[in-house]
Coordinates of C-alpha atoms in Angstrom, one line a residue:
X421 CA -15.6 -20.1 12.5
X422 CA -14.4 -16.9 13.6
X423 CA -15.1 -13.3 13.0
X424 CA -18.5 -11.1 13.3
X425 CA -18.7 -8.6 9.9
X426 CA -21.3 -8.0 7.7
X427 CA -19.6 -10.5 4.9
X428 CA -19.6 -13.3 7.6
X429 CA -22.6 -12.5 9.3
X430 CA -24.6 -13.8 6.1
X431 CA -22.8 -17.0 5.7
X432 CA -23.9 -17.6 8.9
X433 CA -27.5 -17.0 8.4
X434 CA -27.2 -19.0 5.5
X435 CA -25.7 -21.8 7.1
X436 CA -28.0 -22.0 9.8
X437 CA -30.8 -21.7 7.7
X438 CA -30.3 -24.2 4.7
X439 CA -28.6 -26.6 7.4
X440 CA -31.9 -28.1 8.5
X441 CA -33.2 -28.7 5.2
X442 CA -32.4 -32.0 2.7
X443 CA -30.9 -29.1 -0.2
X444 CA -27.6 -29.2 -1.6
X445 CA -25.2 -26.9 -1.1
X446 CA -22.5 -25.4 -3.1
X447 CA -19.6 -23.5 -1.8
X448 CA -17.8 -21.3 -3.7
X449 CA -14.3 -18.8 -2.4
X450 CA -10.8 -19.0 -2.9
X451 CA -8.7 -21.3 -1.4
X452 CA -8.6 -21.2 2.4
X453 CA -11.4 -19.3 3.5
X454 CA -12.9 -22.1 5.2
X455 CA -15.3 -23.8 3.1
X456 CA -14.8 -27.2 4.6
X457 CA -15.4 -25.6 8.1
X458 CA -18.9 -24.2 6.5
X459 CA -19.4 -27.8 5.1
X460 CA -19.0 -29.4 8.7
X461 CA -21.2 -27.3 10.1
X462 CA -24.0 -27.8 7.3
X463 CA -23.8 -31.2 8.7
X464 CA -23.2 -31.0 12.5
X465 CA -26.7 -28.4 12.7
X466 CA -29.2 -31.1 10.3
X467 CA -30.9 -34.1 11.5
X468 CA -27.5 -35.9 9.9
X469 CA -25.3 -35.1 12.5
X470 CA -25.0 -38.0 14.2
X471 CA -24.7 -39.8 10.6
X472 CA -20.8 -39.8 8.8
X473 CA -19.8 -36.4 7.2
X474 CA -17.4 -38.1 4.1
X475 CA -15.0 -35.5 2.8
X476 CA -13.5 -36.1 -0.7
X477 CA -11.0 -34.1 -2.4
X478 CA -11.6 -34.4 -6.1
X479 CA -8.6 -32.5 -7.4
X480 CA -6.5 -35.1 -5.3
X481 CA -7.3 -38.3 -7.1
X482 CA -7.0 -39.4 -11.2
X483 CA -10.1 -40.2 -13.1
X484 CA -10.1 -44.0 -12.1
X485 CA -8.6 -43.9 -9.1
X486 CA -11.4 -41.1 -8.1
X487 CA -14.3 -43.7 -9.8
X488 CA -13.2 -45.9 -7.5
X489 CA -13.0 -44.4 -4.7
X490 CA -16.2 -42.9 -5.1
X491 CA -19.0 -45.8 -6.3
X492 CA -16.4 -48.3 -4.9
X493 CA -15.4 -52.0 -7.1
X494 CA -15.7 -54.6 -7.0
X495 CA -12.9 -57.7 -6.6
X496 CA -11.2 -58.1 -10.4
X497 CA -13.0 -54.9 -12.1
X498 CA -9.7 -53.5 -12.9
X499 CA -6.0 -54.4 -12.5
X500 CA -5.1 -54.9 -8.4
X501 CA -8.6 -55.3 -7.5
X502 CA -8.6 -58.2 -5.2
X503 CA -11.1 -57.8 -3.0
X504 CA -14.8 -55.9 -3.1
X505 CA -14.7 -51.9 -1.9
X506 CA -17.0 -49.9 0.0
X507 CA -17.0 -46.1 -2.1
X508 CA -17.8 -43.0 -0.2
X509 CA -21.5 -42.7 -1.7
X510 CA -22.0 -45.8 0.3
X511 CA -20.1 -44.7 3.8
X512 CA -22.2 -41.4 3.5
X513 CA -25.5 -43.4 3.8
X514 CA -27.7 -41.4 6.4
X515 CA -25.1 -38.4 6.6
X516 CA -23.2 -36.0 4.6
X517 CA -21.1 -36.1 1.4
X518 CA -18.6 -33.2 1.0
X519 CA -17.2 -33.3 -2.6
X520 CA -14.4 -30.3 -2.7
X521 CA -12.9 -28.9 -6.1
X522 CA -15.8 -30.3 -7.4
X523 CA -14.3 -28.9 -11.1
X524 CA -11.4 -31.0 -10.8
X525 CA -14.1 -34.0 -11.7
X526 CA -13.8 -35.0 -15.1
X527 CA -16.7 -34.7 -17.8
X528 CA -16.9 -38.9 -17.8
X529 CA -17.8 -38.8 -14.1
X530 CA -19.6 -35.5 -14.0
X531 CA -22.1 -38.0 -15.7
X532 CA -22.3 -40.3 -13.5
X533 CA -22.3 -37.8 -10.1
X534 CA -25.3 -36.0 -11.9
X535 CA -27.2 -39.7 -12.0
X536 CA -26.4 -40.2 -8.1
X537 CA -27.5 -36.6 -7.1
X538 CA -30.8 -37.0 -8.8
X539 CA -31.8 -40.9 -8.6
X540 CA -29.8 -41.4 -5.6
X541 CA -28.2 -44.6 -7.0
X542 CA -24.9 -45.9 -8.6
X543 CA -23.2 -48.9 -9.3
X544 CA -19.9 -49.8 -8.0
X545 CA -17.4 -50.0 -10.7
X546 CA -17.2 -53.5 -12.3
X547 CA -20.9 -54.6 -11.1
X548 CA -24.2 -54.1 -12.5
X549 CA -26.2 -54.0 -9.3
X550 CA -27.6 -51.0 -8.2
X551 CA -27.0 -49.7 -4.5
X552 CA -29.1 -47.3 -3.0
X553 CA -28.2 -44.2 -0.8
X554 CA -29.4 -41.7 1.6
X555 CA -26.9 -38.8 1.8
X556 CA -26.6 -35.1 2.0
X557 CA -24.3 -33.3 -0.8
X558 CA -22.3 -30.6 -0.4
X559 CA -20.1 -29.4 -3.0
X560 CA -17.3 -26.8 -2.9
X561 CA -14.8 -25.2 -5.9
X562 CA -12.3 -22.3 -6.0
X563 CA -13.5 -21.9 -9.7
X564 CA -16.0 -19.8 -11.6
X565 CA -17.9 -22.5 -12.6
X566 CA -19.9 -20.4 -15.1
X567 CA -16.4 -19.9 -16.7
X568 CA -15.8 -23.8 -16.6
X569 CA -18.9 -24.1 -18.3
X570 CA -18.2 -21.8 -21.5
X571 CA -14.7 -23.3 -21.7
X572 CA -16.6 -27.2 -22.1
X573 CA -14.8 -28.4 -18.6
X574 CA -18.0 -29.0 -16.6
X575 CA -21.5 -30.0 -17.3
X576 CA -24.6 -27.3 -17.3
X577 CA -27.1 -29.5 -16.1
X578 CA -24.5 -30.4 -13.0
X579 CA -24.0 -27.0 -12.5
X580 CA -27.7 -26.5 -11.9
X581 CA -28.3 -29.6 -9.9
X582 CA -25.5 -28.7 -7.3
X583 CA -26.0 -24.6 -7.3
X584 CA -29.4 -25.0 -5.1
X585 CA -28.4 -23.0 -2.7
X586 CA -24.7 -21.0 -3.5
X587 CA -22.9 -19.7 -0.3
X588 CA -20.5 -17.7 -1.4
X589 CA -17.4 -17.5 1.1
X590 CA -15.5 -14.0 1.3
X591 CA -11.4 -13.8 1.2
X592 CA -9.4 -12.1 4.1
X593 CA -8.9 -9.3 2.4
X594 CA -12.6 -8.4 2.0
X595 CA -12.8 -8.7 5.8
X596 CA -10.1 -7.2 7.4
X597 CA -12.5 -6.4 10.8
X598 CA -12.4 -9.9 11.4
X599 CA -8.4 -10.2 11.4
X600 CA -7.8 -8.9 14.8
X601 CA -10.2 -12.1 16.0
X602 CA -8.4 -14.1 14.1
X603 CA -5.3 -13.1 14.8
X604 CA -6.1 -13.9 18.7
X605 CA -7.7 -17.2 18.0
X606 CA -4.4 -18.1 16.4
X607 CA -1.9 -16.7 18.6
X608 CA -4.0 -18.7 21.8
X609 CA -4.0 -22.0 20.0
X610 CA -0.2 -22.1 18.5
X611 CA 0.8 -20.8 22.3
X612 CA -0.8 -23.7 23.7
X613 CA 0.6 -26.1 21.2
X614 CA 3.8 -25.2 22.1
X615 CA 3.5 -25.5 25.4
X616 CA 3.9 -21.0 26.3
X617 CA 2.0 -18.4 28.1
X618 CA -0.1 -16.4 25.5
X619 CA 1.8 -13.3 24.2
X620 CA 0.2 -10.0 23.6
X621 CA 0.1 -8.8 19.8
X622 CA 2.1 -5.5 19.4
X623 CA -0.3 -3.0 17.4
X624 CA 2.1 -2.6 14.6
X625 CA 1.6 -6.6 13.9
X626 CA -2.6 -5.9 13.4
X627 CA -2.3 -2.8 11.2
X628 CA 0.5 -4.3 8.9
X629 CA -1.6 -7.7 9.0
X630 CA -4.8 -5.3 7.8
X631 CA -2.9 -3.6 5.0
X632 CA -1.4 -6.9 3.6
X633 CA -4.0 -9.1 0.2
X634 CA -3.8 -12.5 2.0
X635 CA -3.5 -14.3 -1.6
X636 CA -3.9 -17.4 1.3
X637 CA -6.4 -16.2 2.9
X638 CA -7.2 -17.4 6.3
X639 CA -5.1 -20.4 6.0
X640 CA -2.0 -18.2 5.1
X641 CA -2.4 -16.2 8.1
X642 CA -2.3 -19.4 10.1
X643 CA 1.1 -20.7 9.1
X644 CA 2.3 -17.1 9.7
X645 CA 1.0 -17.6 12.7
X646 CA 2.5 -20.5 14.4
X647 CA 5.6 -19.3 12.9
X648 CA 5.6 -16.5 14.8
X649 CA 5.0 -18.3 18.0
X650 CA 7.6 -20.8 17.3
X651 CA 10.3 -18.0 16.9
X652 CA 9.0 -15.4 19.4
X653 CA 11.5 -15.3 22.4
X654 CA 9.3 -13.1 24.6
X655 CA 6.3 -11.8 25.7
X656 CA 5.1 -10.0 22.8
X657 CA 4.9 -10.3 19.1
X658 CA 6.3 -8.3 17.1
X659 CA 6.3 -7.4 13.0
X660 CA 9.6 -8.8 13.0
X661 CA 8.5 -12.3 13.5
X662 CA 6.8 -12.0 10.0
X663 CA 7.8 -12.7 6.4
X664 CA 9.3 -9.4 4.9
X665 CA 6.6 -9.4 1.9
X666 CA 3.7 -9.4 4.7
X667 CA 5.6 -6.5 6.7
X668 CA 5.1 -4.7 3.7
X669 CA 9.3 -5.2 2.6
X670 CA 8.3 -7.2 -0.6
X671 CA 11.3 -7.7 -2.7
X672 CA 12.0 -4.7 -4.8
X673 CA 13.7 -5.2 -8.2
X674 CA 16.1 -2.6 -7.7
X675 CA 18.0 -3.8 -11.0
X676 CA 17.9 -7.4 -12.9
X677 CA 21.8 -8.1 -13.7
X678 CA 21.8 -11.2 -16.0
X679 CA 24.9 -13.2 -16.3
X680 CA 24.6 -17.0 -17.0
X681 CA 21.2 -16.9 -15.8
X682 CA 21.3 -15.5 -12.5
X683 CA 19.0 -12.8 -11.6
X684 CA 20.0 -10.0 -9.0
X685 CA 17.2 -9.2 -6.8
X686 CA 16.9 -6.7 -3.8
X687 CA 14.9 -6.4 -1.2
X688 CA 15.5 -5.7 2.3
X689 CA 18.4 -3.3 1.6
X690 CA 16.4 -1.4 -0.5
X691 CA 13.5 -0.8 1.9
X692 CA 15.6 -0.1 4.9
X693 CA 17.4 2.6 3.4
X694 CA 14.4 4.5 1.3
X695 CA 13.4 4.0 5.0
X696 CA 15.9 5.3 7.1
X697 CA 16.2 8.1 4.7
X698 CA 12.8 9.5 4.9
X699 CA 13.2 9.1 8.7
X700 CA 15.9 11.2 8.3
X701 CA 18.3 8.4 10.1
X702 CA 16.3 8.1 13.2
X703 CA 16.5 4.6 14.0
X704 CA 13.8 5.0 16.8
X705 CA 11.2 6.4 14.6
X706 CA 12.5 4.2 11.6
X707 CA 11.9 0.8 13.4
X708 CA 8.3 2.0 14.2
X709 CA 7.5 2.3 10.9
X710 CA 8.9 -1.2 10.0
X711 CA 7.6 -2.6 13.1
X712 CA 10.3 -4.3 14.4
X713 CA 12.6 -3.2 17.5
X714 CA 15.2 -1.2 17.6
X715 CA 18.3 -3.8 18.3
X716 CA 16.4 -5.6 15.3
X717 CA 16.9 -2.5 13.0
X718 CA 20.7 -1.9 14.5
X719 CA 21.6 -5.4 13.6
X720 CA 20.1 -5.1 9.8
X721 CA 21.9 -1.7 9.4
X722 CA 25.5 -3.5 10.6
X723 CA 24.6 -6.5 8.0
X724 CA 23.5 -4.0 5.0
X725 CA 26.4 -1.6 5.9
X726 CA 23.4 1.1 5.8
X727 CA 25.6 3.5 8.5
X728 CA 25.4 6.5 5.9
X729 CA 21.4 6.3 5.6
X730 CA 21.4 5.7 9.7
X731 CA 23.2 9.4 10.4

C-alpha cells in the first residue's frame, strides 16, 4: 500500500491491529481504492498466513453458478455435474476467505453464508453431509449496505455478522497528499515493465493530477499511468501524455446540433482558444497553463486553425 496521510494512516492501524485477531472484517470504499490489497494483508500479518487466502468475486458469478462454486457439488446435483467439486469454503480451511461485492450475493445465499459464518459448516450442493471449516472472512462491497438493507436487497442479521469490525477505505480524491507517492510508485514500475530508465514527472503532471475527482480512484490513475509511459518519447512526463478530461480539457458542449441523431460535441478547440485568449496569444505562457510543450500547443493551433486566438 502506498501513501502516509491521516486518512491512510488509520487503515493501517486498523489493519495491523484486527489482523492478529480471529474477527471478521468488512471493507467498505469505492471501487479501486484497494480493498483487496487491505484484505491480503489482513491475511499475510495473522497466524493464517502461511494457510490459502481464497478470493471470490460475487458480482462475477450467477446465483448457481456462485452456490457452486462456493459450498462446491457434488457429481450429478445439477445438469453437467460429472464429477465431485471442492468449493472455496473448503480450499480456505486454515486460512482466509475474501468474499468481494459481497451485495451482489443474492437473498437465497445470503442464507446460507450467514449459516457458514456462524456454525462454520455447509453442505456441498446436492449432498446432505456436513463439512466442517476453519477459515477467516473477510468481506468487501462498494455499496451502502445500510441502503441495501432498506431497499430488501441484503439481509440485517448478515449485515451485523460481517460489520465486526468496518474499515472504511478512502477515495483518491480525499487524499490527494498521497498522489505524488503514488504517482512515483507508478511511474517506477510501468518504466521497468517496459524495459526504460525512469523518467522524472514534470510539476504540471502532479498539480493537474491533484485537481482532477479520480471517479477510478487509485486504479484509474494506474492505467493513466502506464499509458503515459508507453507513449512518453523522452525523459520526462509531461501533461500531454494524459487524457484531455484529466488535464482539465473535459469536453465542453459548446452547442448540441441534432440531425439524424448525431450529436456535435466540442472540446479541445474550445479550451485552447478560451485559452490562448486569456493568455493573450502567448503560446509560451499558454502551453504552461495546459501543461503540455510548446511544439505540442503549435501543432494543436495548425490542426484547430486557432492562428487568430495565437496573435
Amino acid at each position: 500500500m502506498i501513501g502516509g496521510g491521516p486518512a491512510m494512516s488509520e487503515v493501517y492501524r486498523l489493519t495491523r491491529q484486527v489482523a492478529p485477531s480471529a474477527a471478521t472484517v468488512l471493507l467498505l470504499g469505492e471501487t479501486g481504492t484497494g480493498k483487496e490489497l487491505i484484505a491480503r494483508a489482513v491475511h499475510e500479518l495473522s497466524p493464517r498466513a502461511s494457510g490459502p487466502f481464497i478470493r471470490v468475486n460475487c458480482g462475477a458469478l450467477s446465483e448457481s453458478l456462485l452456490e457452486s462454486e462456493l459450498f462446491g457439488h457434488v457429481k450429478g446435483a445439477f445438469t453437467n455435474a460429472m464429477e465431485n467439486r471442492t468449493g472455496r469454503f473448503e480450499a480456505a480451511h486454515g486460512g482466509t476467505i475474501f468474499l468481494d461485492e459481497i451485495n451482489s450475493m443474492s437473498y437465497t445465499l445470503q442464507v446460507k453464508l450467514l449459516r457458514v459464518l456462524q456454525e462454520q459448516e455447509f453442505e456441498r450442493v446436492g449432498d446432505s453431509k456436513t463439512i466442517r471449516v476453519d477459515c477467516r472472512f473477510v468481506a468487501a462491497t462498494n455499496r451502502d449496505l445500510q441502503d441495501e438493507i432498506e431497499a430488501g436487497k441484503f439481509r440485517e442479521d448478515l449485515y451485523y455478522r460481517l460489520n465486526v469490525v468496518p474499515i472504511y477505505l478512502p477515495p483518491l480524491r480525499d487524499r490527494a497528499e498521497d498522489l505524488a507517492a503514488l504517482l512515483d510508485h507508478f511511474v517506477k514500475r510501468y518504466a521497468a515493465a517496459n524495459g526504460r530508465s525512469v523518467p522524472k514527472i514534470a510539476d504540471s503532471v502532479i498539480a493537474a493530477l491533484q485537481a482532477y475527482a479520480w471517479p477510478g480512484n487509485v486504479r484509474e490513475l494506474q492505467n493513466y499511468v502506464e499509458r503515459a509511459i508507453v507513449l512518453c518519447t523522452g525523459e520526462l512526463v509531461t501533461l500531454d501524455l494524459f487524457p484531455p478530461h484529466v488535464r482539465g480539457l473535459a469536453p465542453i458542449r459548446l452547442s448540441r446540433v441534432k440531425s439524424g441523431g448525431i450529436t456535435t460535441l466540442c472540446s479541445e478547440l474550445v479550451t485552447l482558444g478560451q485559452v490562448l485568449r486569456s493568455c493573450q496569444g502567448v503560446q509560451t505562457k499558454a502551453a504552461t497553463k495546459l501543461g503540455i510543450n510548446r511544439n505540442t500547443l503549435h501543432k494543436k493551433i495548425d490542426d484547430y486553425q486557432l492562428e487568430s486566438e495565437a496573435r
